[in-house]
Amino acid sequence: MQMTRKIKQHFFKKLYSLMTDFFLMYFREGNEPEETTQITYRELLVQVCRCSNVLQKQGIQKGDRVAIYMPMIPELVVAMLACARLGALHSIVFAGFSAESLCERILDSSCSLLITTDAFYRGEKLVNLKELADEALDKCREKGFQVRCCIVVKHLGRAELGTGDSPSQSPPIKRPCPDVQISWNQGVDLWWHELMQEAEDECEPEWCDAEDPLFILYTSGSTGKPKGVVHTVGGYMLYVATTFKYVFDFHAEDVFWCTADIGWITGHSYVTYGPLANGATSVLFEGIPTYPDVSRLWSIVDKYKVTKFYTAPTAIRLLMKFGDEPVTRHSRASLQVLGTVGEPINPEAWLWYHQVVGAQRCSIVDTFWQTETGGHMLTPLPGATPMKPGSATFPFFGVAPAILNESGEELEGEAEGYLVFKQPWPGIMRTVYGNHERFEATYFKKFPGYYVTGDGCRRDQDGYYWITGRIDDMLNVSGHLLSTAEVESALVEHEAIAEAAVVGHPHPVKGECLYCFVTLCDGYTFSPTLTEELKKQIREKIGPIATPDYIQNAPGLPKTRSGKIMRRVLRKIAQNDHDLGDTSTVADPTVICQLFNHRCLTIQ
Ligand code: AMP
């Protein structure tokens, strides 16, 4: 009996190994078009096992938290899956976030270890990531917390490693490599390639319960403090595998490409877990849509014969500005399904995506979902759902949406109100890391018995759902959520600022941008130097994505008698719209006039 089991095990192991030897997992495309590699499932497995052994050797066990701060390179996928193999929770911090944001996230979940990279290029821009990681770890130390070690992938300096030593067979960077100064902290820093070289190729996975946590991913919270969204092994994986299969109508011969960074939920679900759980072949892209030129995306589509493509409205709007030729210059004949995510897509961008990119033959899947939902919630199914430009159409299987009014009553038929979900689905987040009360208060308190998305929504006479945008104090800049509170607190940390209020303002590419009103402390004057300092402060505290487009001097802010800032009024002032609606609750109406007069002093 024992013998037969052993033979069977051996047989399946061999078969699996043979299959995975040839099965392509990623076409990796670096920042430069020549930096390409192919990675098979077998190669990934070996790298993941090695990395798991490395982490285990550094003391990582089931339940530990590991922070990952890396660009879109194969080692990022290896690191996250190695954590999953050990039952450790990865907490990936987008490489565009500042040292301060990284520190805050490491501290919040007391990560034992950090994995990062020497440096990388984003288009023409060089990012010295190790410097930011060092700064974050210094800040952690100042607050009395020390990670066990920091593992550093040599990415920009890959050329020095020579071929063969290069992890994941990534070729050396072709671009002239500047002499990036990497500071090295003895006793803390360890080179990834040195550890990986010594590690064994096999590592038994740690068995986990379906409800064990898989990872933490931070998302902006309306109080300003990011929330560590926790997803689980069973529910999340099942949900992303299923939504990937049906929403992209996945078939084995497909080449899938999601352009999102793994630092966001879209990358977690549809670059890593969803495609991998389906055995898909995907593109892993490190670069940006406009480098070396604005036709980069379409040249990649042709290069790898991409069949299913998934991006954000902000990227579509950005590329639309350059006209049709950079798109039509490439064949795009392989494309079948085009997806969008991150924010409401305006019909103009939808039509361009459909008519120009998809040459009117591709289905558009406008997928509405959130970090918290794990996977798609409202979405068309390609070829099956009649499309309406700008509508995320209908719920995915098992999803039960409702639209509520302010009193929490469910509205029937044509209606507009709060978008909620009436029953849980496998991929729903399970808690906010370390703060279950906050989880309950944020999502379930306003309307007991419902999951509250924080989005407004309209249902038309045909039952189609149309997301109308956030109805809480959140902003959606280029598809990324930011809370007004976190930007405001970064502003008031400047010595010149007494008070600040931030609102969203329409932007042709980003969808929404930040418009900040600042009240100065006595003795300070409003000037371009001050606004530059404020922008720098925000970049340092949060990251470049939060850089404001407008900063306006506000000697006073419109407030209710109870002292609440009236953002609705500020949004109108930012747009120079004098139709303010009811202003009877403004404590000091003269402030409004003053702010309209000061608009001309706004600095972009
Ligand atoms: P995040 O958790 O950062 O992925 O952001 C989720 C938020 O992005 C949602 O609550 C919506 O406000 C917005 N969003 C995402 N996808 C869509 C979509 N297809 N249509 C409209 N809004 C979307």
XYZ file of C-alpha atoms and ligand atoms in Angstrom:
627
model
C 0.000 0.000 0.000
C 2.732 2.377 1.106
C 4.760 1.323 -1.943
C 1.934 1.977 -4.425
C 1.409 5.418 -2.914
C 5.083 6.209 -3.294
C 5.147 5.066 -6.949
C 2.030 7.101 -7.669
C 3.512 10.161 -6.007
C 6.699 9.735 -7.991
C 4.773 9.308 -11.241
C 2.695 12.444 -10.736
C 5.700 14.441 -9.636
C 7.512 13.426 -12.836
C 4.498 14.165 -15.022
C 3.974 17.515 -13.365
C 7.611 18.349 -13.752
C 7.576 17.433 -17.449
C 4.503 19.567 -18.088
C 5.766 22.544 -16.160
C 9.174 22.297 -17.873
C 7.665 23.563 -21.081
C 4.656 25.511 -19.992
C 5.298 29.183 -20.370
C 4.243 31.327 -17.478
C 5.548 34.791 -18.246
C 6.848 36.693 -21.189
C 8.899 39.161 -19.281
C 9.366 42.550 -20.916
C 11.688 44.949 -19.146
C 11.750 48.714 -19.198
C 13.812 48.515 -22.413
C 12.179 46.675 -25.344
C 15.249 44.410 -25.702
C 15.091 43.191 -22.118
C 12.985 40.115 -22.677
C 12.953 36.654 -21.127
C 10.584 33.722 -20.946
C 9.859 31.992 -17.676
C 8.262 28.562 -17.479
C 6.118 27.279 -14.648
C 8.934 24.860 -13.801
C 11.478 27.678 -13.514
C 9.126 29.648 -11.337
C 8.569 26.666 -9.070
C 12.307 26.185 -8.564
C 12.833 29.876 -7.848
C 9.898 29.944 -5.437
C 11.176 26.868 -3.591
C 14.643 28.370 -3.321
C 13.255 31.629 -2.066
C 11.056 29.813 0.469
C 14.171 28.030 1.740
C 15.979 31.374 1.950
C 13.137 32.934 3.933
C 12.879 29.899 6.187
C 16.595 30.168 6.899
C 16.039 33.773 7.915
C 13.495 32.526 10.435
C 10.270 33.235 8.510
C 7.434 30.960 9.576
C 3.726 30.575 8.928
C 1.861 33.698 10.034
C 4.896 36.041 9.871
C 4.631 39.191 7.786
C 7.126 40.011 5.017
C 7.261 43.460 3.395
C 8.064 43.554 -0.329
C 9.044 46.818 -2.033
C 10.028 46.062 -5.612
C 9.465 47.049 -9.240
C 7.709 44.714 -11.726
C 10.436 42.115 -12.032
C 10.111 38.311 -11.823
C 11.678 38.264 -8.362
C 8.627 40.134 -7.087
C 6.374 37.236 -8.103
C 8.917 34.747 -6.734
C 9.039 36.553 -3.383
C 5.264 36.762 -2.979
C 4.728 33.110 -3.870
C 7.574 32.053 -1.570
C 5.731 33.754 1.295
C 2.520 31.998 0.265
C 4.367 28.654 0.174
C 5.431 29.145 3.781
C 2.085 30.483 4.947
C 3.739 33.851 5.673
C 1.766 36.980 4.733
C 3.286 39.194 2.079
C 2.652 42.892 2.381
C 3.590 44.435 -0.941
C 4.181 48.167 -0.952
C 4.001 49.805 -4.391
C 7.505 50.952 -5.386
C 6.113 54.442 -6.104
C 5.334 54.966 -2.417
C 7.633 57.037 -0.234
C 9.986 55.824 2.515
C 7.526 57.197 5.070
C 4.643 55.160 3.601
C 6.805 52.030 3.555
C 7.813 52.595 7.181
C 4.183 53.090 8.226
C 3.171 49.812 6.566
C 6.116 47.835 7.988
C 5.269 49.072 11.475
C 1.526 48.497 11.212
C 1.946 44.777 10.617
C 5.372 44.391 12.317
C 6.997 42.844 9.249
C 9.947 40.620 10.144
C 11.788 41.116 6.896
C 11.965 43.425 3.875
C 12.694 42.369 0.300
C 13.681 45.160 -2.062
C 15.761 46.029 -5.119
C 18.896 48.091 -5.764
C 17.351 50.477 -8.316
C 15.284 50.507 -11.487
C 14.229 52.620 -14.416
C 10.658 53.735 -14.995
C 10.939 54.971 -18.557
C 13.781 57.497 -18.433
C 13.542 57.988 -14.695
C 15.993 56.262 -12.410
C 14.607 55.253 -9.019
C 17.119 54.442 -6.298
C 14.807 52.132 -4.392
C 17.401 50.872 -1.933
C 17.943 54.428 -0.715
C 14.206 54.751 0.017
C 14.143 51.323 1.685
C 17.102 52.324 3.889
C 15.348 55.538 4.838
C 12.206 53.583 5.747
C 14.178 51.136 7.894
C 15.937 54.044 9.637
C 12.542 55.550 10.434
C 11.362 52.163 11.776
C 14.462 51.992 13.995
C 13.782 55.508 15.300
C 10.362 54.206 16.324
C 11.943 51.247 18.102
C 11.308 48.598 15.457
C 13.917 46.639 13.554
C 13.373 44.137 10.730
C 15.411 40.943 10.964
C 17.070 41.554 7.587
C 16.692 43.268 4.234
C 17.140 41.093 1.139
C 18.195 43.082 -1.933
C 17.697 41.970 -5.541
C 20.460 43.198 -7.815
C 18.353 44.405 -10.703
C 20.035 47.455 -12.192
C 23.394 45.982 -11.361
C 22.479 42.606 -12.919
C 25.166 42.948 -15.589
C 27.824 42.531 -12.921
C 26.393 39.142 -12.021
C 27.209 37.675 -15.439
C 24.931 35.212 -17.193
C 23.908 32.096 -15.354
C 23.998 33.740 -11.952
C 21.196 35.971 -12.951
C 18.065 35.104 -10.985
C 15.077 34.015 -13.060
C 17.303 34.135 -16.131
C 16.599 37.840 -16.500
C 19.093 39.284 -18.929
C 21.358 42.098 -17.816
C 19.929 45.585 -18.208
C 20.856 46.810 -21.684
C 20.678 50.479 -20.884
C 23.943 52.155 -19.864
C 23.966 51.507 -16.169
C 24.902 54.542 -14.127
C 26.992 54.131 -11.073
C 24.129 53.946 -8.592
C 25.524 54.209 -5.114
C 23.981 51.510 -2.980
C 24.701 51.876 0.673
C 25.139 48.588 2.449
C 24.199 47.962 6.058
C 26.303 45.142 7.416
C 24.319 42.795 9.570
C 21.020 43.821 7.945
C 21.405 43.705 4.154
C 21.795 40.466 2.225
C 22.079 39.970 -1.549
C 19.213 37.948 -3.006
C 21.409 36.236 -5.629
C 23.922 35.040 -3.041
C 21.229 33.533 -0.835
C 19.373 32.005 -3.808
C 22.524 30.371 -5.184
C 23.039 28.443 -1.979
C 19.395 27.435 -1.523
C 17.897 24.005 -2.268
C 15.556 23.556 -5.275
C 12.802 21.888 -3.295
C 10.702 23.084 -0.405
C 7.631 21.387 0.993
C 4.709 23.819 1.134
C 3.231 24.659 4.507
C -0.329 23.362 4.678
C -2.816 26.112 5.353
C -6.468 26.297 6.253
C -8.751 27.902 3.652
C -9.375 30.743 6.100
C -5.693 31.348 6.899
C -4.528 34.778 5.732
C -2.684 34.881 2.411
C -1.597 38.500 2.315
C -2.071 42.057 3.530
C -2.441 44.907 1.088
C -2.789 48.463 2.327
C -5.409 50.742 0.879
C -6.212 54.340 1.757
C -8.631 54.827 4.622
C -10.874 57.841 5.002
C -9.331 58.681 8.386
C -5.952 59.034 6.665
C -4.374 55.902 8.160
C -4.061 53.148 5.538
C -6.013 49.960 6.194
C -4.252 46.596 5.954
C -6.770 44.619 3.909
C -6.433 40.905 4.713
C -7.279 38.253 2.107
C -7.368 34.526 2.734
C -5.878 31.476 1.071
C -9.063 29.679 0.012
C -11.679 32.324 -0.698
C -9.420 34.819 -2.419
C -7.695 32.233 -4.617
C -10.983 30.651 -5.637
C -12.496 34.023 -6.434
C -9.604 35.376 -8.507
C -9.212 32.074 -10.356
C -12.917 32.037 -11.243
C -13.282 35.690 -12.184
C -10.115 35.467 -14.293
C -11.477 32.445 -16.152
C -14.927 33.847 -16.921
C -14.403 37.590 -17.166
C -11.535 37.190 -19.609
C -13.024 34.062 -21.190
C -9.698 32.370 -20.595
C -8.530 29.539 -22.836
C -5.245 27.634 -22.660
C -3.917 29.196 -25.871
C -4.440 32.772 -24.618
C -1.706 35.269 -23.899
C -3.004 37.518 -21.160
C -1.637 40.924 -20.253
C -2.652 43.029 -17.291
C -0.626 46.241 -17.214
C -1.231 46.927 -13.509
C 1.646 47.015 -11.075
C 1.663 44.128 -8.599
C 1.870 46.781 -5.881
C -1.907 47.259 -6.354
C -4.700 44.713 -5.946
C -5.202 44.432 -9.723
C -1.635 43.186 -10.018
C -2.045 40.756 -7.109
C -5.232 39.275 -8.550
C -4.703 39.457 -12.306
C -0.921 39.441 -12.802
C -0.090 36.830 -10.189
C -2.788 34.707 -8.559
C -5.628 34.589 -11.131
C -3.534 33.784 -14.224
C -1.266 31.374 -12.340
C -4.162 29.465 -10.817
C -5.451 28.950 -14.376
C -2.063 27.938 -15.809
C -2.151 30.986 -18.079
C 0.681 32.536 -20.043
C 0.927 36.257 -19.295
C 3.084 39.251 -19.994
C 4.993 40.724 -17.055
C 5.839 44.306 -17.988
C 8.218 46.520 -16.068
C 7.969 49.663 -18.187
C 5.461 52.430 -18.894
C 3.095 53.018 -21.864
C 5.009 56.041 -23.173
C 8.562 54.707 -23.244
C 10.472 54.555 -25.539
C 7.448 55.851 -27.450
C 3.684 56.060 -27.147
C 3.079 52.890 -29.162
C 4.894 50.648 -26.664
C 1.769 48.829 -25.470
C 0.656 47.913 -28.974
C 4.103 46.804 -30.029
C 4.115 44.442 -27.025
C 0.637 43.203 -27.977
C 1.997 42.250 -31.418
C 5.282 40.896 -30.103
C 3.610 38.314 -27.847
C 0.298 38.007 -29.725
C -1.652 39.146 -26.674
C -5.275 37.968 -26.811
C -6.704 39.448 -23.592
C -5.558 42.892 -22.475
C -6.408 44.659 -19.196
C -5.577 48.264 -18.332
C -6.900 51.424 -16.656
C -8.944 54.336 -18.076
C -6.121 56.736 -17.167
C -3.736 54.869 -19.516
C -6.360 54.902 -22.272
C -6.946 58.653 -21.892
C -3.207 59.302 -21.845
C -2.680 57.398 -25.110
C -5.786 58.850 -26.767
C -4.092 62.258 -26.670
C -1.528 61.046 -29.214
C -4.143 60.076 -31.793
C -4.830 56.793 -33.582
C -1.640 56.346 -35.589
C 0.586 54.988 -32.768
C -2.080 52.297 -32.309
C -2.953 51.522 -35.925
C 0.762 51.325 -36.814
C 0.566 47.887 -35.123
C -1.650 45.014 -36.207
C -3.310 44.061 -32.864
C -4.960 41.211 -34.767
C -4.528 38.846 -31.809
C -6.670 40.943 -29.440
C -10.049 39.520 -28.429
C -10.999 41.008 -25.052
C -10.112 44.435 -23.664
C -10.556 45.058 -19.963
C -10.637 48.228 -17.893
C -10.469 48.828 -14.147
C -9.742 51.416 -11.493
C -12.258 54.189 -12.050
C -15.353 54.954 -14.099
C -14.401 54.976 -17.777
C -15.802 57.977 -19.616
C -17.749 57.003 -22.771
C -15.269 58.888 -24.997
C -12.353 56.767 -23.738
C -14.518 53.621 -23.899
C -15.368 54.302 -27.543
C -11.745 54.954 -28.488
C -10.696 51.745 -26.739
C -13.389 49.811 -28.600
C -13.116 51.443 -32.015
C -9.398 52.181 -32.331
C -7.593 49.712 -30.055
C -10.083 46.881 -30.489
C -10.934 47.743 -34.122
C -14.602 47.256 -33.171
C -14.153 43.477 -32.914
C -13.231 43.092 -29.252
C -15.471 42.892 -26.216
C -14.813 45.525 -23.590
C -15.046 44.330 -19.997
C -15.436 47.280 -17.633
C -14.747 45.599 -14.300
C -15.830 47.292 -11.090
C -14.161 46.012 -7.934
C -11.990 47.066 -5.001
C -8.923 46.037 -2.998
C -11.426 44.822 -0.424
C -13.434 42.646 -2.825
C -10.390 40.660 -4.026
C -11.807 40.255 -7.536
C -14.397 41.524 -10.017
C -17.880 42.370 -8.698
C -19.747 44.104 -11.518
C -18.599 43.219 -15.001
C -19.772 42.197 -18.435
C -18.901 38.693 -19.651
C -17.208 39.002 -23.040
C -19.364 38.074 -25.983
C -22.333 37.409 -23.707
C -23.275 40.750 -22.151
C -24.526 43.490 -24.487
C -22.238 46.433 -23.691
C -23.054 50.051 -22.857
C -20.065 52.452 -22.914
C -19.270 53.492 -19.348
C -21.350 50.872 -17.550
C -19.852 47.993 -15.558
C -23.147 46.295 -16.528
C -24.162 43.410 -14.202
C -22.990 41.491 -11.125
C -20.609 38.530 -11.434
C -21.968 35.072 -10.451
C -23.045 35.035 -6.820
C -22.705 38.778 -6.319
C -25.839 40.505 -4.999
C -25.688 44.287 -5.405
C -28.293 46.744 -4.140
C -28.727 50.490 -4.277
C -29.733 52.145 -1.005
C -30.992 55.605 -0.219
C -29.668 57.716 2.669
C -32.080 55.995 5.076
C -30.794 52.586 4.084
C -33.846 51.523 2.075
C -33.284 49.324 -0.956
C -34.315 51.051 -4.159
C -35.922 49.080 -6.949
C -35.745 49.595 -10.720
C -34.223 52.798 -12.040
C -32.444 54.360 -9.081
C -29.370 56.146 -7.816
C -27.741 55.891 -4.381
C -25.199 53.954 -2.340
C -23.798 50.791 -3.908
C -23.805 47.926 -1.396
C -23.608 44.143 -1.531
C -26.237 42.064 0.192
C -24.344 38.824 0.673
C -20.698 37.832 0.999
C -18.661 36.308 -1.841
C -15.537 34.117 -1.558
C -13.033 36.929 -2.156
C -14.353 39.415 0.405
C -11.624 40.738 2.716
C -11.785 39.131 6.139
C -10.473 41.894 8.365
C -8.321 45.000 8.651
C -4.981 43.735 9.922
C -4.826 44.218 13.676
C -8.094 46.171 13.821
C -11.224 44.125 13.291
C -13.364 46.900 14.781
C -12.243 49.236 12.030
C -13.245 46.591 9.479
C -16.745 46.397 10.934
C -17.080 50.162 11.318
C -15.868 50.968 7.798
C -17.880 48.476 5.799
C -20.864 47.337 7.851
C -21.880 50.111 10.241
C -23.523 52.665 7.973
C -26.068 50.154 6.653
C -26.220 47.135 8.979
C -26.465 43.877 7.088
C -24.803 45.217 3.940
C -21.222 45.605 2.719
C -20.831 49.298 1.843
C -18.529 50.013 -1.120
C -18.243 53.777 -0.587
C -19.236 54.276 -4.227
C -22.297 55.914 -5.685
C -24.198 54.021 -8.355
C -27.090 54.385 -10.777
C -29.224 51.599 -12.223
C -30.876 52.358 -15.542
C -34.179 51.088 -16.918
C -32.442 48.023 -18.394
C -30.934 47.095 -15.026
C -27.380 48.168 -15.966
C -25.184 49.501 -13.152
C -23.252 52.748 -13.653
C -20.683 53.708 -11.003
C -20.897 57.435 -10.327
C -17.731 57.722 -8.184
C -16.783 57.825 -4.511
C -19.227 59.261 -2.045
C -16.888 59.310 0.919
C -13.796 61.437 1.537
C -11.738 59.490 -0.963
C -10.189 60.625 -4.218
C -9.441 58.492 -7.242
C -6.305 59.756 -8.971
C -5.338 57.720 -12.041
C -7.292 54.795 -10.647
C -5.606 54.933 -7.244
C -7.521 55.788 -4.130
C -6.202 58.469 -1.810
C -7.911 59.822 1.239
C -8.326 63.577 1.585
C -7.292 63.164 5.238
C -3.889 61.667 4.453
C -3.024 64.475 2.029
C -4.336 67.116 4.435
C -2.278 65.756 7.300
C 0.852 65.766 5.081
C 0.137 69.445 4.289
C -0.423 70.609 7.853
C 2.838 69.018 8.936
C 4.515 71.926 7.112
C 5.272 74.725 9.557
C 3.613 77.339 7.321
C 0.248 75.579 7.170
C -2.410 76.062 9.806
C -5.213 74.181 8.073
C -5.779 72.379 4.790
C -8.689 70.948 2.818
C -8.255 68.771 -0.249
C -10.865 68.043 -2.900
C -10.951 66.172 -6.186
C -10.923 68.193 -9.404
C -11.594 66.902 -12.947
C -8.443 66.099 -14.937
C -8.353 65.041 -18.619
C -5.891 62.159 -18.087
C -5.892 61.308 -14.395
C -9.687 61.420 -14.183
C -9.383 63.328 -10.949
C -6.515 65.364 -9.534
C -5.876 67.022 -6.180
C -6.915 70.620 -5.530
C -5.657 71.795 -2.140
C -6.837 74.786 -0.131
C -4.295 75.880 2.482
C -4.653 78.390 5.305
C -1.300 79.861 6.280
C -0.001 80.455 9.781
C 0.642 84.087 10.741
C 3.872 85.484 9.360
C 3.985 83.285 6.208
C 3.255 84.361 2.645
C 1.852 82.306 -0.180
C 4.441 81.872 -2.946
C 5.610 79.427 -5.647
C 8.484 78.443 -3.323
C 6.018 77.494 -0.607
C 3.820 75.469 -2.989
C 6.907 73.627 -4.276
C 7.840 72.824 -0.686
C 4.319 71.553 -0.030
C 4.381 69.336 -3.118
C 7.762 67.957 -2.041
C 6.404 67.316 1.423
C 3.484 65.317 0.011
C 5.778 63.331 -2.290
C 7.972 62.473 0.683
C 5.130 61.620 3.029
C 2.926 59.674 0.624
C 4.550 59.328 -2.792
C 4.524 60.973 -6.236
C 0.969 59.766 -7.021
C -0.361 62.198 -4.416
C 1.349 65.305 -5.858
C -1.329 68.032 -6.070
C -2.069 69.781 -9.350
C -3.403 72.920 -7.663
C -2.679 74.662 -4.387
C -4.801 77.669 -3.452
C -4.298 80.142 -0.638
C -7.369 80.032 1.631
C -7.479 82.710 4.326
C -10.558 80.854 5.625
C -12.412 77.626 4.826
C -16.190 77.203 4.477
C -17.371 75.273 7.536
C -20.633 74.272 9.083
C -21.472 75.701 12.505
C -20.216 72.462 14.017
C -16.859 73.079 12.323
C -17.067 70.500 9.515
C -15.340 71.594 6.304
C -17.853 71.800 3.438
C -15.992 69.985 0.671
C -18.993 70.138 -1.620
C -18.627 73.937 -1.657
C -14.851 73.731 -2.098
C -15.253 71.449 -5.128
C -17.492 74.093 -6.727
C -15.022 76.891 -5.937
C -12.186 74.852 -7.466
C -14.211 74.596 -10.681
C -15.230 78.260 -10.535
C -18.841 77.120 -10.437
C -20.967 79.729 -8.651
C -24.017 77.480 -8.510
C -23.325 76.398 -4.928
C -26.732 75.062 -3.952
C -27.795 75.483 -0.341
C -25.152 77.436 1.601
C -27.370 78.340 4.560
C -25.343 76.057 6.851
C -22.040 77.830 6.160
C -20.961 79.491 9.397
C -19.207 82.422 7.687
C -20.469 82.968 4.091
C -17.910 85.753 3.425
C -15.256 83.044 3.234
C -16.806 81.752 0.012
C -16.509 85.106 -1.740
C -12.946 85.412 -0.542
C -12.066 81.995 -1.940
C -13.557 82.781 -5.363
C -11.434 85.952 -5.397
C -8.332 84.014 -4.456
C -8.749 81.441 -7.258
C -6.537 83.552 -9.521
C -3.736 83.083 -6.984
C -3.912 79.320 -7.311
C -0.577 77.775 -8.202
C -0.400 74.766 -10.492
P -8.931 50.205 -5.198
O -9.377 49.547 -3.963
O -7.734 51.077 -5.011
O -8.743 49.204 -6.294
O -10.074 51.197 -5.664
C -11.403 50.783 -5.734
C -12.245 51.919 -6.215
O -11.910 52.239 -7.579
C -13.707 51.603 -6.246
O -14.322 51.764 -4.990
C -14.217 52.590 -7.296
O -14.352 53.872 -6.745
C -13.077 52.615 -8.297
N -13.290 51.662 -9.408
C -12.622 50.530 -9.631
N -13.022 49.955 -10.789
C -13.996 50.726 -11.293
C -14.827 50.673 -12.470
N -14.711 49.716 -13.376
N -15.731 51.653 -12.647
C -15.853 52.647 -11.745
N -15.098 52.775 -10.639
C -14.173 51.821 -10.407
